[in-house]
Short mmCIF file of C-alpha atoms and ligand atoms in Angstrom, two decimals:
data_model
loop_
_atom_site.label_atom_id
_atom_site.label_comp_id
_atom_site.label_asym_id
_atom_site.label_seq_id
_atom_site.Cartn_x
_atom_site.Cartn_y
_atom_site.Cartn_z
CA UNK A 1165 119.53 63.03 93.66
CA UNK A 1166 117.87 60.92 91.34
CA UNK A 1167 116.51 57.50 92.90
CA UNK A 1168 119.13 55.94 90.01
CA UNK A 1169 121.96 57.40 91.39
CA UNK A 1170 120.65 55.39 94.78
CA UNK A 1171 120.00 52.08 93.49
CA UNK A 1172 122.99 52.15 91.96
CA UNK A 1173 124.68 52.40 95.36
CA UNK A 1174 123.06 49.91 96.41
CA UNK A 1175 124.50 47.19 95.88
CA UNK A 1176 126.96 44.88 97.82
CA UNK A 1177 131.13 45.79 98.08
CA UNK A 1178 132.74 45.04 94.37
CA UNK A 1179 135.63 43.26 94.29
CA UNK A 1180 138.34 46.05 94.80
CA UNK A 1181 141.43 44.64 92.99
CA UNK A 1182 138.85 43.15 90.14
CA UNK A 1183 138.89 44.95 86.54
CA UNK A 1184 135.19 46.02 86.13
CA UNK A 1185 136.05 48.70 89.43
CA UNK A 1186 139.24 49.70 87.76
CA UNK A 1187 137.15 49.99 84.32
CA UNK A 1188 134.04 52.10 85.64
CA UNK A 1189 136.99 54.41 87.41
CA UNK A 1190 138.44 54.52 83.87
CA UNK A 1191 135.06 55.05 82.35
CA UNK A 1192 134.71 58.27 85.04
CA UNK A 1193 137.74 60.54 84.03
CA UNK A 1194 136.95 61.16 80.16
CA UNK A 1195 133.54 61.96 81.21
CA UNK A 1196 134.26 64.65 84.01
CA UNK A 1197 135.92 66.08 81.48
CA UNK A 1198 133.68 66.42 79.19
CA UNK A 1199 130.89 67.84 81.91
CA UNK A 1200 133.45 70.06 82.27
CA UNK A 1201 134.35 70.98 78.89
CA UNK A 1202 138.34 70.41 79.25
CA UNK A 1203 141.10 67.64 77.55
CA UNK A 1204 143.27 69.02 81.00
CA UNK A 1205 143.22 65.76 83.52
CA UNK A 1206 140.57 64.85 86.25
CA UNK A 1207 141.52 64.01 89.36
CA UNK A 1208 139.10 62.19 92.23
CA UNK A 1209 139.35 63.18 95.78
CA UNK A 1210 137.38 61.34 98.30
CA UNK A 1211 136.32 64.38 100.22
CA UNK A 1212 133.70 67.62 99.88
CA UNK A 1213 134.50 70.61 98.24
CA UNK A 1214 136.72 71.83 100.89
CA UNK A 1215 139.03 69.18 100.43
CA UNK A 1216 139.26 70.26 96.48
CA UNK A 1217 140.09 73.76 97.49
CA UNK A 1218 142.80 72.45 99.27
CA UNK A 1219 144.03 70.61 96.98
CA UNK A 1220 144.19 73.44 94.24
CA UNK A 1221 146.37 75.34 96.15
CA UNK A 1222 148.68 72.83 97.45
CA UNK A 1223 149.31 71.47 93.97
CA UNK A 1224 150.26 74.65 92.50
CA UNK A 1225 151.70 77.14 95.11
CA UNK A 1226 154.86 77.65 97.34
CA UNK A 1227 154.44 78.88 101.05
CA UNK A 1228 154.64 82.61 101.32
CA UNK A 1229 153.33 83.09 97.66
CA UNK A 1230 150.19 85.65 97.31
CA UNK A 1231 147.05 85.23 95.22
CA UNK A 1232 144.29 87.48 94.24
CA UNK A 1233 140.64 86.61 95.72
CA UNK A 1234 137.87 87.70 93.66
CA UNK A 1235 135.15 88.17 97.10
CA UNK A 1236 131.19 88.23 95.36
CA UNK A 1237 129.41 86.96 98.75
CA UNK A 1238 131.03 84.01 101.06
CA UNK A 1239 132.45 81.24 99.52
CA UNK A 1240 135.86 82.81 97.80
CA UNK A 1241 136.31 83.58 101.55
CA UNK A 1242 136.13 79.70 102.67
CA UNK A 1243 138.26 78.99 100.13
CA UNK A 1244 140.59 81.85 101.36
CA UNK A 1245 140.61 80.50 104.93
CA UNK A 1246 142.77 77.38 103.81
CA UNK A 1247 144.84 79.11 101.58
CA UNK A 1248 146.41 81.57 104.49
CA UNK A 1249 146.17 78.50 107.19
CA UNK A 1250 148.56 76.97 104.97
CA UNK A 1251 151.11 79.76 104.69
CA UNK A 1252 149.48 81.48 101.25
CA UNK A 1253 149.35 85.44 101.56
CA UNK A 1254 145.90 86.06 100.07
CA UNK A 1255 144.76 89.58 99.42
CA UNK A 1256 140.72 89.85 98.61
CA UNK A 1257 138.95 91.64 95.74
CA UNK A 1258 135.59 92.46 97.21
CA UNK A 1259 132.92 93.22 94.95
CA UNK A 1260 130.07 93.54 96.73
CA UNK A 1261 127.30 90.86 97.85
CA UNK A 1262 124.68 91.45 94.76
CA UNK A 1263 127.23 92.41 92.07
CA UNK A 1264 129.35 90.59 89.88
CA UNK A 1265 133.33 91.18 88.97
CA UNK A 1266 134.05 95.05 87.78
CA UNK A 1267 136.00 93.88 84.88
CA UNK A 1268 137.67 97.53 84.60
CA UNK A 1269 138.55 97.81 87.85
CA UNK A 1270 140.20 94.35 87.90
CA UNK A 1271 142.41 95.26 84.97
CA UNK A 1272 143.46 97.92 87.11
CA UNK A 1273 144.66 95.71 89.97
CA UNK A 1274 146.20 93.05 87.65
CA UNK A 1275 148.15 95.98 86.29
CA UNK A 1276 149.17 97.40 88.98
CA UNK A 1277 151.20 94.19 90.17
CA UNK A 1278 154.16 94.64 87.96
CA UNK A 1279 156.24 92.15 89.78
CA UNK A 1280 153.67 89.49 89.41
CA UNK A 1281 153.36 88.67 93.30
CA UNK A 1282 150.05 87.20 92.13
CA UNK A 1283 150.55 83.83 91.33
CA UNK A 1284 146.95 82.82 91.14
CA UNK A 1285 142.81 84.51 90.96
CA UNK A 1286 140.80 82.66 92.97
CA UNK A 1287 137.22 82.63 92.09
CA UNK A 1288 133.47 81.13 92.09
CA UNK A 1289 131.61 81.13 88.89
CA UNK A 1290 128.34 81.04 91.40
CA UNK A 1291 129.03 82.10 95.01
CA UNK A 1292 125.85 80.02 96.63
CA UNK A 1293 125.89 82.10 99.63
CA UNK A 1294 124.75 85.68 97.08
CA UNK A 1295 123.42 83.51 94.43
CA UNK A 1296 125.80 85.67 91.53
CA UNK A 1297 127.23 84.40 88.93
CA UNK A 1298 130.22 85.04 87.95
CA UNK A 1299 131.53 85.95 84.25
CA UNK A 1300 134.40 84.09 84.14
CA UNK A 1301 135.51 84.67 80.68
CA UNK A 1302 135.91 88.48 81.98
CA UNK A 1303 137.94 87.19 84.41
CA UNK A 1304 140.30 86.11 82.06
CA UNK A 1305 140.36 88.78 79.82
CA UNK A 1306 141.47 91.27 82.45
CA UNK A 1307 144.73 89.00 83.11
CA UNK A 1308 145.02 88.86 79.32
CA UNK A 1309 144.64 92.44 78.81
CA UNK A 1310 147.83 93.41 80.95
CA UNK A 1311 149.24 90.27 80.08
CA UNK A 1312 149.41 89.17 83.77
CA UNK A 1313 150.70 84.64 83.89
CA UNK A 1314 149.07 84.51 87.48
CA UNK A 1315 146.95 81.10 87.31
CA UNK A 1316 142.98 81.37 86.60
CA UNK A 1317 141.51 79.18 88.99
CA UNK A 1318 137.81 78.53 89.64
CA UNK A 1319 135.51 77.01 91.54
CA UNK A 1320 132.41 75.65 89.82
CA UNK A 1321 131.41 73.47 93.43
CA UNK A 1322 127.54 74.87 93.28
CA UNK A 1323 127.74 75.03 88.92
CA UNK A 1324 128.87 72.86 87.19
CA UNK A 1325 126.73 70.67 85.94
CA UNK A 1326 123.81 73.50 85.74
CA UNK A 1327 125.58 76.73 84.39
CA UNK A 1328 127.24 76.67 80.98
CA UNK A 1329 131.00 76.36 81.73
CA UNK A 1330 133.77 75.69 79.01
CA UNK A 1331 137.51 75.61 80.91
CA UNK A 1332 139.27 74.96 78.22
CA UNK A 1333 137.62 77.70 75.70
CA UNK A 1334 137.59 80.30 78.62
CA UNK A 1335 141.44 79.85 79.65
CA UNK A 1336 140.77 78.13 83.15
CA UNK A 1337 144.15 76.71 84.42
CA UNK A 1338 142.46 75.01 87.45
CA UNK A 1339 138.67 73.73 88.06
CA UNK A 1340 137.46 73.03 91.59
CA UNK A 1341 134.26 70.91 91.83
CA UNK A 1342 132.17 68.11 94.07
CA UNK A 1343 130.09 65.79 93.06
CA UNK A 1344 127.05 66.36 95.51
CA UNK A 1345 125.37 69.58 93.44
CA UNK A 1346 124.54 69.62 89.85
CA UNK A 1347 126.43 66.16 89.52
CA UNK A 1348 123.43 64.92 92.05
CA UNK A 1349 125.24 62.16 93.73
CA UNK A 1350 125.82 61.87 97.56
CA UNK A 1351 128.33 64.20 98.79
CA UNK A 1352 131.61 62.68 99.33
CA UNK A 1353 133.54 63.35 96.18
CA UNK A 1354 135.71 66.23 94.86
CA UNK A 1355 137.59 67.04 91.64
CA UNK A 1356 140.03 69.06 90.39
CA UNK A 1357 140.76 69.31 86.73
CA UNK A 1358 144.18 70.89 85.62
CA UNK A 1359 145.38 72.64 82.76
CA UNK A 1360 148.90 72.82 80.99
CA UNK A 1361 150.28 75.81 83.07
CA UNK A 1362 148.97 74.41 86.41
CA UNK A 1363 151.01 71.49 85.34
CA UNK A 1364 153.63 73.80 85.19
CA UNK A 1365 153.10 75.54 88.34
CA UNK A 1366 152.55 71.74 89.67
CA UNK A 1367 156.68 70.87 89.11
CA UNK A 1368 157.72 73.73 91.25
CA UNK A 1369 155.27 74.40 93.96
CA UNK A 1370 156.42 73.51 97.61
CA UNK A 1371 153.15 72.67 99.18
CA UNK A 1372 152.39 69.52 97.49
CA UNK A 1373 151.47 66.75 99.76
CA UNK A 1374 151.36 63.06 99.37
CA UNK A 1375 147.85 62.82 99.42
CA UNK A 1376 146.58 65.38 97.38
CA UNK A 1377 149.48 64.98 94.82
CA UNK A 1378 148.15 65.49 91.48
CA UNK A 1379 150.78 63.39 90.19
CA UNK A 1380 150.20 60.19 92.08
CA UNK A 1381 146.84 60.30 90.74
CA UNK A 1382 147.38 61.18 87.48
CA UNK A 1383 150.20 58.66 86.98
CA UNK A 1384 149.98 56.51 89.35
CA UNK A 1385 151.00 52.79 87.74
CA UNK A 1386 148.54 51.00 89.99
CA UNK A 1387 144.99 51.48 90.13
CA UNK A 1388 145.33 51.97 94.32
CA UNK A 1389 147.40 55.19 94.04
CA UNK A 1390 144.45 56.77 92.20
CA UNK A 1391 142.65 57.58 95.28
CA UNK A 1392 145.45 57.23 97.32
CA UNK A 1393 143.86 54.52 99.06
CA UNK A 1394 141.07 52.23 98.68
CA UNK A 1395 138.50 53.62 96.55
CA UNK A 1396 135.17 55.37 97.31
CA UNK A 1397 133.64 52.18 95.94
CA UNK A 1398 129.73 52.68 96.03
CA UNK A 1399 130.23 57.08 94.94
CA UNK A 1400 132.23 55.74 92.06
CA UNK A 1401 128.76 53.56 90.71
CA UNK A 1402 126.41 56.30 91.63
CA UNK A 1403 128.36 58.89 89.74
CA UNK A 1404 128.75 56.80 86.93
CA UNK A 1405 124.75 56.78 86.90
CA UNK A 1406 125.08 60.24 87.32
CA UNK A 1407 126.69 61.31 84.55
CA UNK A 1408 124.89 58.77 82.22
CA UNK A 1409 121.43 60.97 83.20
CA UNK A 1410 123.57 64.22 81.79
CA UNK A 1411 124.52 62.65 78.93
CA UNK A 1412 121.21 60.97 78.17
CA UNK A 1413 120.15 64.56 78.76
CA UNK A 1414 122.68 66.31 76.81
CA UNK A 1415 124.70 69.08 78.55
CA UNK A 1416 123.29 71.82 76.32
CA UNK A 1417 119.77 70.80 77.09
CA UNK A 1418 120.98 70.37 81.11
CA UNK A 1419 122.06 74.19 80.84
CA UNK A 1420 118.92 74.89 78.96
CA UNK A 1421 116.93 73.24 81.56
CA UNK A 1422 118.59 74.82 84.43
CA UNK A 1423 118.71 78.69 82.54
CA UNK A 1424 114.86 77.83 82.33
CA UNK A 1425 113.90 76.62 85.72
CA UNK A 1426 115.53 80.07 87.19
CA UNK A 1427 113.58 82.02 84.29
CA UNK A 1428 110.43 80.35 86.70
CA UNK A 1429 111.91 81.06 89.96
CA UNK A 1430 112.71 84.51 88.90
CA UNK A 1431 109.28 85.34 87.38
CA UNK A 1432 107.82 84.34 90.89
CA UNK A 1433 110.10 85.95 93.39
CA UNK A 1434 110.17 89.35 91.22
CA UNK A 1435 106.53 89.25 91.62
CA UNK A 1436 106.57 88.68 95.44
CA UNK A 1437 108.93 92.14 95.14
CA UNK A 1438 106.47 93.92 93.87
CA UNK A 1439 104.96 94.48 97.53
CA UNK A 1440 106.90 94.53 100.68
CA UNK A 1441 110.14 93.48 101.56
CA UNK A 1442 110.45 90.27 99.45
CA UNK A 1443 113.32 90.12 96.61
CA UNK A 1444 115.97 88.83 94.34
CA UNK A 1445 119.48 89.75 96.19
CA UNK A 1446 120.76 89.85 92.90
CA UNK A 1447 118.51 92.68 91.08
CA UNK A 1448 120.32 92.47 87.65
CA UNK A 1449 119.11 89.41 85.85
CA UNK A 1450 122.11 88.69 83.79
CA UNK A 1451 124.09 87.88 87.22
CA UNK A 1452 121.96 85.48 88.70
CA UNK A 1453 123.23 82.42 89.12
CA UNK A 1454 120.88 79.44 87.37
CA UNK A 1455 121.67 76.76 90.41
CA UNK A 1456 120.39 79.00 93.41
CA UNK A 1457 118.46 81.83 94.48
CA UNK A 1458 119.05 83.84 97.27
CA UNK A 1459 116.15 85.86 98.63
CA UNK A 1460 115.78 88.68 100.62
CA UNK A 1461 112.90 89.15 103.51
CA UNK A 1462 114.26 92.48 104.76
CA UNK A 1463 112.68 92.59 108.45
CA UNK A 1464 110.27 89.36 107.66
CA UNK A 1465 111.76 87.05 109.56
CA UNK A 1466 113.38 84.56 107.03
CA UNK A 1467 113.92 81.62 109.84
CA UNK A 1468 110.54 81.40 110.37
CA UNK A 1469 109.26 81.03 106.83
CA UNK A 1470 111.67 78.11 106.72
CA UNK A 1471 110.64 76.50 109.39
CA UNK A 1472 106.78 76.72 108.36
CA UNK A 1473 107.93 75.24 104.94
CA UNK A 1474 109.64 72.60 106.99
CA UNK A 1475 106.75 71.59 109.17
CA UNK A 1476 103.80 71.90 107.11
CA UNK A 1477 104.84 70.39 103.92
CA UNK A 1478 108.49 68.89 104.41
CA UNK A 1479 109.84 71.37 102.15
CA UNK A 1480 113.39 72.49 103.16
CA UNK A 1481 114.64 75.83 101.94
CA UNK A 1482 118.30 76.96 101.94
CA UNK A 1483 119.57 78.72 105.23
CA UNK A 1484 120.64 82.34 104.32
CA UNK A 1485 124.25 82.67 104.96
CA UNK A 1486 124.84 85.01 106.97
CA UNK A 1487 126.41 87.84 104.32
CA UNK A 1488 125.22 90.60 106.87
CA UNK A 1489 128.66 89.22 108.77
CA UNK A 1490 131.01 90.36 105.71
CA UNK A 1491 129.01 93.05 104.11
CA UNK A 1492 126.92 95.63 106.54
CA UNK A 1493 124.02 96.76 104.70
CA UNK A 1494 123.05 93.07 104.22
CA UNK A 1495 119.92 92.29 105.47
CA UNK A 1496 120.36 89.34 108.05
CA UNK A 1497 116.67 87.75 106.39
CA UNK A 1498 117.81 85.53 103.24
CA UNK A 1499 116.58 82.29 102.45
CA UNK A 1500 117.44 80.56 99.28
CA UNK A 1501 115.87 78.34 96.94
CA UNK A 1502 118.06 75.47 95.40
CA UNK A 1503 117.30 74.81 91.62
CA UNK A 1504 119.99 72.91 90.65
CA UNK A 1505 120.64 69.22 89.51
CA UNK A 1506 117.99 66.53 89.53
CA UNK A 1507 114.98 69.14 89.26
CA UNK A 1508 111.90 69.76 86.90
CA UNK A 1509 108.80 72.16 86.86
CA UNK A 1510 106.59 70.21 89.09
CA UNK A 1511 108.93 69.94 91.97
CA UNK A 1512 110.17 73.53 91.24
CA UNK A 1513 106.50 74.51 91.42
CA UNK A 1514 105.80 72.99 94.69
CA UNK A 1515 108.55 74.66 96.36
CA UNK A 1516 107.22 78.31 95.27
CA UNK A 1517 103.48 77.20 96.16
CA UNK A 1518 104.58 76.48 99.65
CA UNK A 1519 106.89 79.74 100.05
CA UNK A 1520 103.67 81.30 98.71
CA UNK A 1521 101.63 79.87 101.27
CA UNK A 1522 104.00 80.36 104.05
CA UNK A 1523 103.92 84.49 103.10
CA UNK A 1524 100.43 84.25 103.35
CA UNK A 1525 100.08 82.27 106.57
CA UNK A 1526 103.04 84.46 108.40
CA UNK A 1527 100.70 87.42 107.09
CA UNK A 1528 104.66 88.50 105.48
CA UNK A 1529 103.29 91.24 102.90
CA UNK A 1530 103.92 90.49 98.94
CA UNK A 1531 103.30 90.75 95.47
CA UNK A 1532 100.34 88.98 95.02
CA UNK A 1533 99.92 86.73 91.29
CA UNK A 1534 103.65 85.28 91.69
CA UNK A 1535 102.81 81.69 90.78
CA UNK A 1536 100.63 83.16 88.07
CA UNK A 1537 103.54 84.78 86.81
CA UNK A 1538 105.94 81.44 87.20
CA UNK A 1539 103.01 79.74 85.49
CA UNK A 1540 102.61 81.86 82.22
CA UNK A 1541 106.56 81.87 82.55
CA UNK A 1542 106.57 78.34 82.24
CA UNK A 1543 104.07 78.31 79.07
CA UNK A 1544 106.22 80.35 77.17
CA UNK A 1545 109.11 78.95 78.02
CA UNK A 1546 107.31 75.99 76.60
CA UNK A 1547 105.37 77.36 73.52
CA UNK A 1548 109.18 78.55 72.70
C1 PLP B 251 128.98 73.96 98.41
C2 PLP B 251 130.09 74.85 97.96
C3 PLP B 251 131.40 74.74 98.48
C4 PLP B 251 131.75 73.82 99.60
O1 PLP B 251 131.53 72.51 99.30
P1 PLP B 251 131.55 71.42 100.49
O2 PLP B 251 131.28 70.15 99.77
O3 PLP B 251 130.48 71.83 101.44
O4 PLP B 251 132.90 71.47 101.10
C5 PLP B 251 132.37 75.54 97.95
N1 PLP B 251 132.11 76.43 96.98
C6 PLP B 251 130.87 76.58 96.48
C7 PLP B 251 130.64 77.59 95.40
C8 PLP B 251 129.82 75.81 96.95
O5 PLP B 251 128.59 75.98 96.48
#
């Protein structure tokens, strides 16, 4: 989070039936759309990503309607937990926890269901807990190819914001999202964005609620029904700083930024693979996702290197989560490194000196001349 997004917190309660909260709201929507290249409307939940996921489904589906799951490491499956606890049939496309979508082999599925029970594909561009990314457009080119009208809905919670993601261009009826990842502003807001035919689905579906009713907060008359409540009055300044830092950055150069920063992280961790049991989960480079990296330790124990991280220098690595529950020949030693959002080469270059140190330290055997390797990564990146 950048200290800007803070200070602009900080500040005492605004007057919330004035015009200049009602205005920055305003100013919010039109710009959420644009991070996330779509004219479909942007809704605000006060809530984490969970609460978005809810919302998704509740806006669009009926109670005993099925969806498709695309499964690439954890998350599709948190997002599957609400959908059956509120009375969605959900049946789970696993791919594997270090591969992305089979394309083909989706087709085949999508063609299969010639009554359509599949009213929706649920899916992650980057599942955080892997560290894939996701190829969305292929996503949507299977349903095209057998001409399946299921909804295309995805969520873009750990990506947007850091990979390249165009809804609109890429046929995305519904976007999930939160505000406390690449949008680097204190967790505590969520988003959906909704396309024409989620409108559509919207009019019929029998699990809309009051309080996540897209329509209410869509077209709401008064200001008050937008959040179904009072406002979240201090996340609404902070992501309005937010979002002026992407656009002062441009969202090409964000992606650019982000698509080099893994280049780095990839360059050193591939190195570290090179000797013992250190590496990428995701070997093929075009799948890895640009926000996070999950890394293997095999039998180094992954909790520990954390921990020394923690203590010694104050650097705090991403928990590996637990895939070896879902998928058995997971090894239970991940950790991950976050590169996503407010981020730049000398803070990216600290982390990987101190999980460099910490192998060394924990005697944990690897590829020796991995921060040479991010280094001369990092001067051609920049000669370039
Ligand atoms: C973080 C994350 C979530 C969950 O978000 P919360 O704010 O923790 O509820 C869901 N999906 C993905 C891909 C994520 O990275």
């Amino acid at each position: 989070m950048p200290e800007a997004v803070l200070q602009a917190m900080h500040r005492a309660s605004p007057n919330i039936y004035g015009t200049e909260l009602v205005e920055l709201a305003n100013s919010l929507y039109p710009d959420l759309q644009k991070v996330a290249c779509t004219s479909g409307d942007a809704v605000i939940y006060i809530g984490n990503g969970h609460s978005a996921w809810e919302a998704s489904l509740t806006n669009t589906l009926s109670r005993g309607d099925t969806v498709l799951a695309i499964v690439t490491g954890r998350f599709t499956l948190g997002w599957i937990d609400i959908a059956e606890a509120i009375g969605i049939n959900v049946e789970a496309m696993d791919f594997g926890s270090d591969s992305t979508v089979d394309g083909d082999r989706l087709r085949q599925t999508l063609d299969d269901d010639k009554s359509h029970r599949y009213k929706a594909v649920l899916m992650v561009q980057t599942d955080t807990a892997s560290s894939v990314n996701n190829d969305v457009l292929a996503v949507r080119s299977a349903l095209d190819a057998v001409d399946h009208p299921a909804l295309l809905m995805v969520d873009c919670i750990a990506s947007l914001g850091c990979e390249e993601y165009r809804m609109d261009d890429w046929g995305v009826d519904v976007t999930v999202a939160a505000c406390q990842k690449g949008l680097m502003t204190p967790a505590g807001l969520s988003f959906t964005f909704i396309g024409d035919k989620a409108w559509q689905a919207h009019a019929k579906a029998d699990l809309k609620t009051a309080y996540w009713d897209w329509d209410r907060r869509v077209n709401g008359k008064i200001f008050y029904q937008k959040f179904c409540g009072t406002p979240p009055t201090h996340h609404l300044f902070g992501l309005r700083t937010a979002l002026d830092i992407l656009f002062e950055e441009g969202l090409d150069n964000v992606w650019q930024r982000h698509r080099n920063l893994a280049r780095v992280v990839w360059a050193c961790v591939d190195q570290w693979a090179t000797d013992g049991d250190v590496r990428c989960n995701i070997k093929n480079i075009d799948n890895r996702s640009v926000a996070v990296t999950t890394v293997q330790t095999g039998t180094m124990d992954a909790d520990r290197l954390r921990q020394w991280c923690e203590q010694q220098y104050g650097v705090i690595l991403g928990v590996g989560l637990a895939l070896e529950d879902v998928y058995a020949d997971m090894p239970a030693n991940l950790f991950r490194i976050g590169h996503m959002g407010h981020l730049n080469v000398p803070m990216l270059m600290g982390t990987l000196v101190a999980i460099d140190a910490g192998f060394k330290a924990l005697d944990y055997p690897h590829g020796s001349g991995a921060l040479e390797h991010a280094s001369r990564t990092i001067a051609n990146l920049s000669a370039a």
